[in-house]
PDB file of C-alpha atoms in Angstrom:
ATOM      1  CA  UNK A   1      36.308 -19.706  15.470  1.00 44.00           C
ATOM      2  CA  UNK A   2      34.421 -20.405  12.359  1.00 47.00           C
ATOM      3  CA  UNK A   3      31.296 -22.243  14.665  1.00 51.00           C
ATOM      4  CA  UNK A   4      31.208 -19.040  16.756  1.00 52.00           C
ATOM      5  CA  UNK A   5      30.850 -16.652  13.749  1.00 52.00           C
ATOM      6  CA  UNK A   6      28.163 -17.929  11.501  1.00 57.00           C
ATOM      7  CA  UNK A   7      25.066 -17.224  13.942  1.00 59.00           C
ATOM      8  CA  UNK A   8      27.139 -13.206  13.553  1.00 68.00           C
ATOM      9  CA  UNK A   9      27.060 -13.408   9.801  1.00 74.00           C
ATOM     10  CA  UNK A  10      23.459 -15.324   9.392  1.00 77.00           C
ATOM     11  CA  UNK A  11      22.350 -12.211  11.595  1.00 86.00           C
ATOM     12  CA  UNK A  12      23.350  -9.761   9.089  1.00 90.00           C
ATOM     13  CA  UNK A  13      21.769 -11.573   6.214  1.00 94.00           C
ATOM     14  CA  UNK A  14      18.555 -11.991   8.634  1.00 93.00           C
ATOM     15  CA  UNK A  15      18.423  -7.889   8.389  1.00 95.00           C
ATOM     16  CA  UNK A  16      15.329  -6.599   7.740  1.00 94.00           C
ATOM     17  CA  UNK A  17      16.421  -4.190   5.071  1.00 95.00           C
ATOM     18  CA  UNK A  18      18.093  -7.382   3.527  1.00 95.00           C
ATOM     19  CA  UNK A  19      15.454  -9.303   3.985  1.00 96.00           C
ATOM     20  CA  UNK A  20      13.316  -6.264   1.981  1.00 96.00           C
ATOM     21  CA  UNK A  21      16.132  -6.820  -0.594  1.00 96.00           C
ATOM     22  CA  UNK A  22      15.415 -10.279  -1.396  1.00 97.00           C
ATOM     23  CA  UNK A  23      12.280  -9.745  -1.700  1.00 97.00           C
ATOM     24  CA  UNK A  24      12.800  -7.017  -4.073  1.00 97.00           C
ATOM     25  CA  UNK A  25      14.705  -9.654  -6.310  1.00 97.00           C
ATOM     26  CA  UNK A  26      12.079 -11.864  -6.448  1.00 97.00           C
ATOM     27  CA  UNK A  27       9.715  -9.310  -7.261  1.00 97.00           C
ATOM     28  CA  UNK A  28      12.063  -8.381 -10.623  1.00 97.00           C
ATOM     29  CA  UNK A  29      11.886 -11.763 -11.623  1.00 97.00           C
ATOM     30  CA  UNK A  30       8.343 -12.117 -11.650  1.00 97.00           C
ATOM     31  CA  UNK A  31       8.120  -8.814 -13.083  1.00 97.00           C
ATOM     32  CA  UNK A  32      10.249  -9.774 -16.064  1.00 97.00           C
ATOM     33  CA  UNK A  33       9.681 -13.298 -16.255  1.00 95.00           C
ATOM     34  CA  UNK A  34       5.257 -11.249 -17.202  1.00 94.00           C
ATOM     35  CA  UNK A  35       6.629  -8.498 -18.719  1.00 94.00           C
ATOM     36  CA  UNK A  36       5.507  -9.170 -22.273  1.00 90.00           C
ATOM     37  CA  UNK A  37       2.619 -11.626 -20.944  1.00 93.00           C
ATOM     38  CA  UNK A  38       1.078  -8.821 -18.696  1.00 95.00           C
ATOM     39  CA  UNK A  39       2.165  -5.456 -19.263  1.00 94.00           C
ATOM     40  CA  UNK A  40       0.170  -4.290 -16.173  1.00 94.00           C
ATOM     41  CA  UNK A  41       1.534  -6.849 -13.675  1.00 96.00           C
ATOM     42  CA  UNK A  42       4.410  -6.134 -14.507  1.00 97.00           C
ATOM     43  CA  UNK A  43       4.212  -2.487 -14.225  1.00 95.00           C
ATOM     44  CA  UNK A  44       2.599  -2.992 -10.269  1.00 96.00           C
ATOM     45  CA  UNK A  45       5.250  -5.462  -9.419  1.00 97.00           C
ATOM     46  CA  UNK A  46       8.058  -3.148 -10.821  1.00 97.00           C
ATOM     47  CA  UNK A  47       6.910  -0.525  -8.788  1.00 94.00           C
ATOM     48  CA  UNK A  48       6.733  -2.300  -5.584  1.00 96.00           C
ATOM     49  CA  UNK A  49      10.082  -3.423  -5.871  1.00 96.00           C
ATOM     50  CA  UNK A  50      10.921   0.145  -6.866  1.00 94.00           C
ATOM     51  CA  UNK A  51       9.217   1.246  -3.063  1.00 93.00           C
ATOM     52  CA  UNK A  52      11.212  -1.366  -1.448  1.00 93.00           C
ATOM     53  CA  UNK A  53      14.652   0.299  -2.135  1.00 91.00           C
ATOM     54  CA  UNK A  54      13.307   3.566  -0.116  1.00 87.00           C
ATOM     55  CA  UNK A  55      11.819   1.232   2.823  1.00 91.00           C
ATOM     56  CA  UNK A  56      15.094  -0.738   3.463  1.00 91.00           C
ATOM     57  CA  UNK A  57      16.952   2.343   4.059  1.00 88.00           C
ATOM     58  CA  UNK A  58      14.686   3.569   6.416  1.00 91.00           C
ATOM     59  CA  UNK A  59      14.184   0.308   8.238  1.00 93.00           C
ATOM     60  CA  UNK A  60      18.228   0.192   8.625  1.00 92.00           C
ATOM     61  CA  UNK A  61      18.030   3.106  10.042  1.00 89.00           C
ATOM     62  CA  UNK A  62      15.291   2.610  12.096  1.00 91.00           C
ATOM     63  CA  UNK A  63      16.629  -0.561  13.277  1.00 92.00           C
ATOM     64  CA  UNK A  64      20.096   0.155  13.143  1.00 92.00           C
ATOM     65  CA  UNK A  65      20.749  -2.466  10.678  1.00 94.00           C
ATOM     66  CA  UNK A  66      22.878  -0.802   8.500  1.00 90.00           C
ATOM     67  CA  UNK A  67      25.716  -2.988   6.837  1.00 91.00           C
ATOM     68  CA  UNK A  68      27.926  -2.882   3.357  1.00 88.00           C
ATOM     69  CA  UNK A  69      26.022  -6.257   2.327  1.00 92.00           C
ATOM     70  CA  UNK A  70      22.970  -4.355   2.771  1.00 92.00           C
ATOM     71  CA  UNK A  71      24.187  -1.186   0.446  1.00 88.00           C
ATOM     72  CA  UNK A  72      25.979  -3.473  -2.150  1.00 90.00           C
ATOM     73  CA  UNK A  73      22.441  -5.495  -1.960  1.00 94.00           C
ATOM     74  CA  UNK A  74      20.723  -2.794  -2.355  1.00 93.00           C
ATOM     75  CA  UNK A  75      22.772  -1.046  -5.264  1.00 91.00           C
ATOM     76  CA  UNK A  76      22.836  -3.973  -7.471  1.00 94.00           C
ATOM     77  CA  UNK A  77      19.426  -4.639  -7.046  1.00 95.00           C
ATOM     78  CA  UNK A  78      18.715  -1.498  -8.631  1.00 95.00           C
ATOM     79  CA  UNK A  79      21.192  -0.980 -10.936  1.00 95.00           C
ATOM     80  CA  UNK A  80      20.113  -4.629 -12.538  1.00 96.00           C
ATOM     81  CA  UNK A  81      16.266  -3.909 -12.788  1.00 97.00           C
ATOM     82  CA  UNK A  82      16.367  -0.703 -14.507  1.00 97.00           C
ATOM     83  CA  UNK A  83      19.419  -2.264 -16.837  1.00 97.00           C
ATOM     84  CA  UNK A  84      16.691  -5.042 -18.038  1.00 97.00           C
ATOM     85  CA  UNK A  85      13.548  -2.717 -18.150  1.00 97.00           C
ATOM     86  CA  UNK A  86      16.100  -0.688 -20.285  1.00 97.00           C
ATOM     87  CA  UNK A  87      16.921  -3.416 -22.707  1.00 97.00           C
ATOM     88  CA  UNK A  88      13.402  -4.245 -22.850  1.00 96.00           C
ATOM     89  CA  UNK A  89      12.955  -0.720 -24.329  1.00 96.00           C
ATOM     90  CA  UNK A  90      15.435  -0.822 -26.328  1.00 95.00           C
ATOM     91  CA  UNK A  91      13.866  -3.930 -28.173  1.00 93.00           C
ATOM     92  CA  UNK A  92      10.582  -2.216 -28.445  1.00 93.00           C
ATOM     93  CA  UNK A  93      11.296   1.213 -29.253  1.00 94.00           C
ATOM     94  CA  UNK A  94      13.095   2.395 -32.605  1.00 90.00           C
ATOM     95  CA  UNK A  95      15.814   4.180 -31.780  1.00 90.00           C
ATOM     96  CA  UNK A  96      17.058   0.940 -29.480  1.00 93.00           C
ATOM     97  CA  UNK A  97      20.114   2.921 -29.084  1.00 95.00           C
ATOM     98  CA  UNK A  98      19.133   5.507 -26.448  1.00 95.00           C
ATOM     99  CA  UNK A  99      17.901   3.088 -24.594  1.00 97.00           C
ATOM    100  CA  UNK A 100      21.280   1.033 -24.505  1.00 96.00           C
ATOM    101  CA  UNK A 101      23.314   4.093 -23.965  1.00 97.00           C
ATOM    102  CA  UNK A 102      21.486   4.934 -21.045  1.00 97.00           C
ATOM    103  CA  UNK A 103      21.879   1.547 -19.386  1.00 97.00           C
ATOM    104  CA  UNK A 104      25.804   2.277 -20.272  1.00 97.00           C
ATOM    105  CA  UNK A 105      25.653   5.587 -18.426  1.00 97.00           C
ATOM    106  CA  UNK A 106      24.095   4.558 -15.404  1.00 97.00           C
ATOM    107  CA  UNK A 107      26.071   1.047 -15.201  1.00 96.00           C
ATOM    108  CA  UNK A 108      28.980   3.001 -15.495  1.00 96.00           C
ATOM    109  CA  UNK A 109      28.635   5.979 -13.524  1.00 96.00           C
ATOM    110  CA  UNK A 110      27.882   3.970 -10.471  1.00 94.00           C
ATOM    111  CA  UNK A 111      30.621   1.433 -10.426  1.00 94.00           C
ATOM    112  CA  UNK A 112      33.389   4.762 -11.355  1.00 96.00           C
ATOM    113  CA  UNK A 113      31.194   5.970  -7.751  1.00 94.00           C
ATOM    114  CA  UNK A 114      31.677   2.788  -5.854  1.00 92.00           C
ATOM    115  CA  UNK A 115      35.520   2.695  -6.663  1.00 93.00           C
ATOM    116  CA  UNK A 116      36.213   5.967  -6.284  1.00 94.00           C
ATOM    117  CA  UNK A 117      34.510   6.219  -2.947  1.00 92.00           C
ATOM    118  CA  UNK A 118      36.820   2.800  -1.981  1.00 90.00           C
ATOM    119  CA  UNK A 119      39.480   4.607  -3.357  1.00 92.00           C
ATOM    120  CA  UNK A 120      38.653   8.121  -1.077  1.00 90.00           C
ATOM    121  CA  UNK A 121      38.625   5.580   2.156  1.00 89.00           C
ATOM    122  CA  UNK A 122      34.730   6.560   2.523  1.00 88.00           C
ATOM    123  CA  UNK A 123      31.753   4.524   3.719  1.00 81.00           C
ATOM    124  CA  UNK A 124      28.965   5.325   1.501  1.00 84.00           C
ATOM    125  CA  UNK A 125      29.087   6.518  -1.805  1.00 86.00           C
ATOM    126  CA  UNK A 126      26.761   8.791  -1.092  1.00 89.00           C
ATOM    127  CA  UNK A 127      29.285  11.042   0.978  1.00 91.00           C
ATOM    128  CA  UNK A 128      30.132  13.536  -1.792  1.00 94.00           C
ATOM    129  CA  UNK A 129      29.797  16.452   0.357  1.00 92.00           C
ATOM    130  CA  UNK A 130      33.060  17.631  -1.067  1.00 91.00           C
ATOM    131  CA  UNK A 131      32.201  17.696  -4.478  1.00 92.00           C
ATOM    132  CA  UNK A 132      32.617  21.193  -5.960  1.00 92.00           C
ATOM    133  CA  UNK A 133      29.126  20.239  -8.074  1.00 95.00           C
ATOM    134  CA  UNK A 134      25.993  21.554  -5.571  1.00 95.00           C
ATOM    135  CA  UNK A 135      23.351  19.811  -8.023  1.00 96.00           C
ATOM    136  CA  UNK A 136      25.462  16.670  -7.099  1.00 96.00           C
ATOM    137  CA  UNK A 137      25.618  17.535  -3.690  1.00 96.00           C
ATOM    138  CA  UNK A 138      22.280  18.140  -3.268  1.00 96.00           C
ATOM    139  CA  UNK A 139      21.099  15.173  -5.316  1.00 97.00           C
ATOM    140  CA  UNK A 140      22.748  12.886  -2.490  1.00 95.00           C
ATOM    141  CA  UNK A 141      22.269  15.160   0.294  1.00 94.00           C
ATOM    142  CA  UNK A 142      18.478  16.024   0.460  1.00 95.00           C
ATOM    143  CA  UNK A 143      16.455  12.326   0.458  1.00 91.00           C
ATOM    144  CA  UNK A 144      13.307  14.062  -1.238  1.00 94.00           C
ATOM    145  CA  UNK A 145      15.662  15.559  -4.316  1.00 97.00           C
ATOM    146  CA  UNK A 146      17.050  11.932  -4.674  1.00 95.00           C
ATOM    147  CA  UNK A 147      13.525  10.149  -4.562  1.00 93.00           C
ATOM    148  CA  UNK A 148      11.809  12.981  -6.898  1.00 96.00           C
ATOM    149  CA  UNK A 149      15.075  12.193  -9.589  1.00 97.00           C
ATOM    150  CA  UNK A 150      14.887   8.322  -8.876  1.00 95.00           C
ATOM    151  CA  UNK A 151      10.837   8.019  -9.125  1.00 95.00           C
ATOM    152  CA  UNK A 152      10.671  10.054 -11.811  1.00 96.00           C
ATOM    153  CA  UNK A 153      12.918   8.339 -13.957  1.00 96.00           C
ATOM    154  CA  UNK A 154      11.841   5.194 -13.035  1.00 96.00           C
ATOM    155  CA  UNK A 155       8.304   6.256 -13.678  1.00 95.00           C
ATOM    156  CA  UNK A 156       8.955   7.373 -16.797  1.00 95.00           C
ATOM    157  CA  UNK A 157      10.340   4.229 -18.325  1.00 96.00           C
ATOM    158  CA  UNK A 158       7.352   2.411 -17.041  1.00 96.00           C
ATOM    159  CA  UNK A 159       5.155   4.656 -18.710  1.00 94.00           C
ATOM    160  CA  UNK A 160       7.148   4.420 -22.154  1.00 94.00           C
ATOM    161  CA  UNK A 161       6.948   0.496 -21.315  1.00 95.00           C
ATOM    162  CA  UNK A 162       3.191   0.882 -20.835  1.00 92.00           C
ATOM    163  CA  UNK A 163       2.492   2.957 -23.985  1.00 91.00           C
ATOM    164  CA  UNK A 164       3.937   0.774 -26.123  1.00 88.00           C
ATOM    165  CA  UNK A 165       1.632  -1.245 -28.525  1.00 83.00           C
ATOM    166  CA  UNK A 166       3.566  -2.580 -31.293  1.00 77.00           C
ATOM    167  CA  UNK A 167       7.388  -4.184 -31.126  1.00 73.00           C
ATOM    168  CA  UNK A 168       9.109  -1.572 -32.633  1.00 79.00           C
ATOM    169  CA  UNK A 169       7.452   1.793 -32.020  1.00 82.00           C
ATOM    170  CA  UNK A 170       8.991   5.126 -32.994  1.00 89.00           C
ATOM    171  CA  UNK A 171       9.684   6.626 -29.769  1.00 89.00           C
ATOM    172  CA  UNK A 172       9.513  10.918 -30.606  1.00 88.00           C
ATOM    173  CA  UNK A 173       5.210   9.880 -32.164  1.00 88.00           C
ATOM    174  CA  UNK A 174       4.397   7.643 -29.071  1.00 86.00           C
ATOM    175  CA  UNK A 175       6.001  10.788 -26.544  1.00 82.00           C
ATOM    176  CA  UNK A 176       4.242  13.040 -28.824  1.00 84.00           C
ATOM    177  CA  UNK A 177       1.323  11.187 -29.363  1.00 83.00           C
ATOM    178  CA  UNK A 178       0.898  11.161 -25.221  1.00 78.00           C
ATOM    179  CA  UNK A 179       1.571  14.530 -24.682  1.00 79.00           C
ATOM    180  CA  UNK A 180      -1.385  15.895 -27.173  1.00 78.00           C
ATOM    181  CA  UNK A 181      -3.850  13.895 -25.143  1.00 76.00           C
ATOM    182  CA  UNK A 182      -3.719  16.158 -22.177  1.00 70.00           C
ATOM    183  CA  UNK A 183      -4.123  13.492 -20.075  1.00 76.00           C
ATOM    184  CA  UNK A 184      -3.385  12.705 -16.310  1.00 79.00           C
ATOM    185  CA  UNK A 185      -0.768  10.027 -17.857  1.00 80.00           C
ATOM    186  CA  UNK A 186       0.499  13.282 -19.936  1.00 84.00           C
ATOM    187  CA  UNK A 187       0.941  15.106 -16.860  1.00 87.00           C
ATOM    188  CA  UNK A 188       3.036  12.784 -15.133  1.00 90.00           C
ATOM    189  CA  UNK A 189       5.202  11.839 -17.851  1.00 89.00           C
ATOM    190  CA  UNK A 190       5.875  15.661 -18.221  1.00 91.00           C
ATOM    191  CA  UNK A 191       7.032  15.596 -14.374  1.00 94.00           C
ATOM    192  CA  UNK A 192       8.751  12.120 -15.197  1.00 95.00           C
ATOM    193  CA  UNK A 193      10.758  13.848 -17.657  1.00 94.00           C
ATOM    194  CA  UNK A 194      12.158  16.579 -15.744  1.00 96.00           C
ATOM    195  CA  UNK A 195      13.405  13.924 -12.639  1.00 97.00           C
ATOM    196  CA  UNK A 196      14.888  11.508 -15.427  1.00 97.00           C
ATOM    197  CA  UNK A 197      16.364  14.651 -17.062  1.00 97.00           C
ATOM    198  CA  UNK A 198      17.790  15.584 -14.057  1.00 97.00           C
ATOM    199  CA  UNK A 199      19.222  12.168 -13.117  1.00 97.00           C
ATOM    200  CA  UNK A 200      21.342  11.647 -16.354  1.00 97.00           C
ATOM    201  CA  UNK A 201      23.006  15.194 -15.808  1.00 98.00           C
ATOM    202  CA  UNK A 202      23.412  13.395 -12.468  1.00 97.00           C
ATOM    203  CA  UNK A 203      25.087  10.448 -13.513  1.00 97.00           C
ATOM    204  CA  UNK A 204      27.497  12.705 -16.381  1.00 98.00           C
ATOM    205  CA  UNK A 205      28.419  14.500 -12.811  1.00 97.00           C
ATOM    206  CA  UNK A 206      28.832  11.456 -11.043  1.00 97.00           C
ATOM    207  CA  UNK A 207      30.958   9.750 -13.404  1.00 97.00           C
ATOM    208  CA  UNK A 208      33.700  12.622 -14.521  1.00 97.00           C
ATOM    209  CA  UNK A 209      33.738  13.661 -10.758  1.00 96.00           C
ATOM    210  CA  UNK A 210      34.521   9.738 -10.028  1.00 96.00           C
ATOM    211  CA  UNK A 211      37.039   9.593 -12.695  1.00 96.00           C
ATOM    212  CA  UNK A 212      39.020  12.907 -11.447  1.00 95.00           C
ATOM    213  CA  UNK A 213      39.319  10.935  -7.804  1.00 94.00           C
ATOM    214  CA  UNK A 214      40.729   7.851  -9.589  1.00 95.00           C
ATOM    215  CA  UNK A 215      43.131   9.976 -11.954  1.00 95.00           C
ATOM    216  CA  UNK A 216      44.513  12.083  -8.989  1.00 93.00           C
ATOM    217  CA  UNK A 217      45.042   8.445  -6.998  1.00 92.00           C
ATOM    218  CA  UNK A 218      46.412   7.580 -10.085  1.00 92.00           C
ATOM    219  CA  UNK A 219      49.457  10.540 -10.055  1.00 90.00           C
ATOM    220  CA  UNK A 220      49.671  10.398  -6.491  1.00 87.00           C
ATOM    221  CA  UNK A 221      51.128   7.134  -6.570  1.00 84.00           C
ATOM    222  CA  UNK A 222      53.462   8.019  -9.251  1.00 76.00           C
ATOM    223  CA  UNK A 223      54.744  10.439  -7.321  1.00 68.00           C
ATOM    224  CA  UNK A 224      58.144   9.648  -5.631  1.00 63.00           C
TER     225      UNK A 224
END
């Protein structure tokens, strides 16, 4: 029985979304290993990977190659790189702290998800369609919301990680310092800021609406 199921399970690490995913890993590692070696390299290869996590979903679907390996793949991955591009801020911009406490929001916002959507008996964590928030609904519910929330977060961080020049830079002057240039790197931080803003009110959502479903599973078991 075992012989007969490994060509079965190879297949579904063979995916072509997964496949994307590994590739995505590698790219972080290159990215990270440069980081403070070659800011710019860095930067590209971040963003790549950052592209890949939209093309494996629609290759899955495409392809019909949708699996939990795939989605678990595919959440780690980028719940890991934007923990250690958030670290890395945190040890070059003064206050490190908002830096960290953002990694502890999104780290923990997601898993409380994940659980709670094991805990509803759902398949994606992404089915929240009875969530009586319609920002949350809507962030998981209309693909072009999601990407404008996830890019621009994303993009901003790589734009603080870019502007850096010094190992512990006062992060209010080098925002401010950006935004009186009037530049084209201005503009998009501005439009950064408003997806990223929008994704941590996101992820406060996500994680007291995650920890309701786990309370009431909590004191329905109590109940005799």
């Amino acid at each position: 029985m075992a012989k007969k199921s490994t060509p079965r399970t190879l297949g579904v690490y063979l995916y072509i979304p997964n496949i994307i995913g590994y590739i995505r890993v590698i790219l972080n590692c290159v990215a990270f290993g440069q980081c403070f070696y070659n800011k710019k390299l860095f930067a590209i290869l971040y963003f790549i990977s950052f592209v890949g996590d939209g093309l494996d979903g629609w290759f899955a679907r495409k392809f019909n190659q949708v699996s939990t390996f795939g989605a678990v793949l595919d959440m780690v991955t980028d719940r890991v790189s934007t923990a250690c591009l958030l670290v890395v801020l945190s040890q070059i911009y003064r206050p490190g702290l908002v830096f960290l406490s953002l990694l502890a929001l999104d780290i923990a916002s997601h898993w409380f998800q994940m659980y709670s959507t094991f805990l509803s008996g759902k398949a994606s964590h992404k089915d929240v369609k009875d969530s009586t928030s319609w920002l949350f609904r809507m962030y998981y519910g209309n693909r072009l919301f999601l990407a404008f929330c996830c890019v621009g977060s994303e993009v901003l961080y790589i734009i603080l990680f870019l502007l850096a020049e010094n190992q512990s830079e006062d992060l209010i002057d080098v925002l401010t310092s950006a935004l009186k240039q009037g530049s084209l790197v201005s503009f998009l931080a501005v439009l950064a800021f408003l997806g990223w803003t929008i994704k941590q009110l996101i992820n406060v959502i996500q994680l007291k609406t995650a920890a309701d479903v786990c309370v009431v599973y909590d004191m329905k078991r109590e109940k005799p």
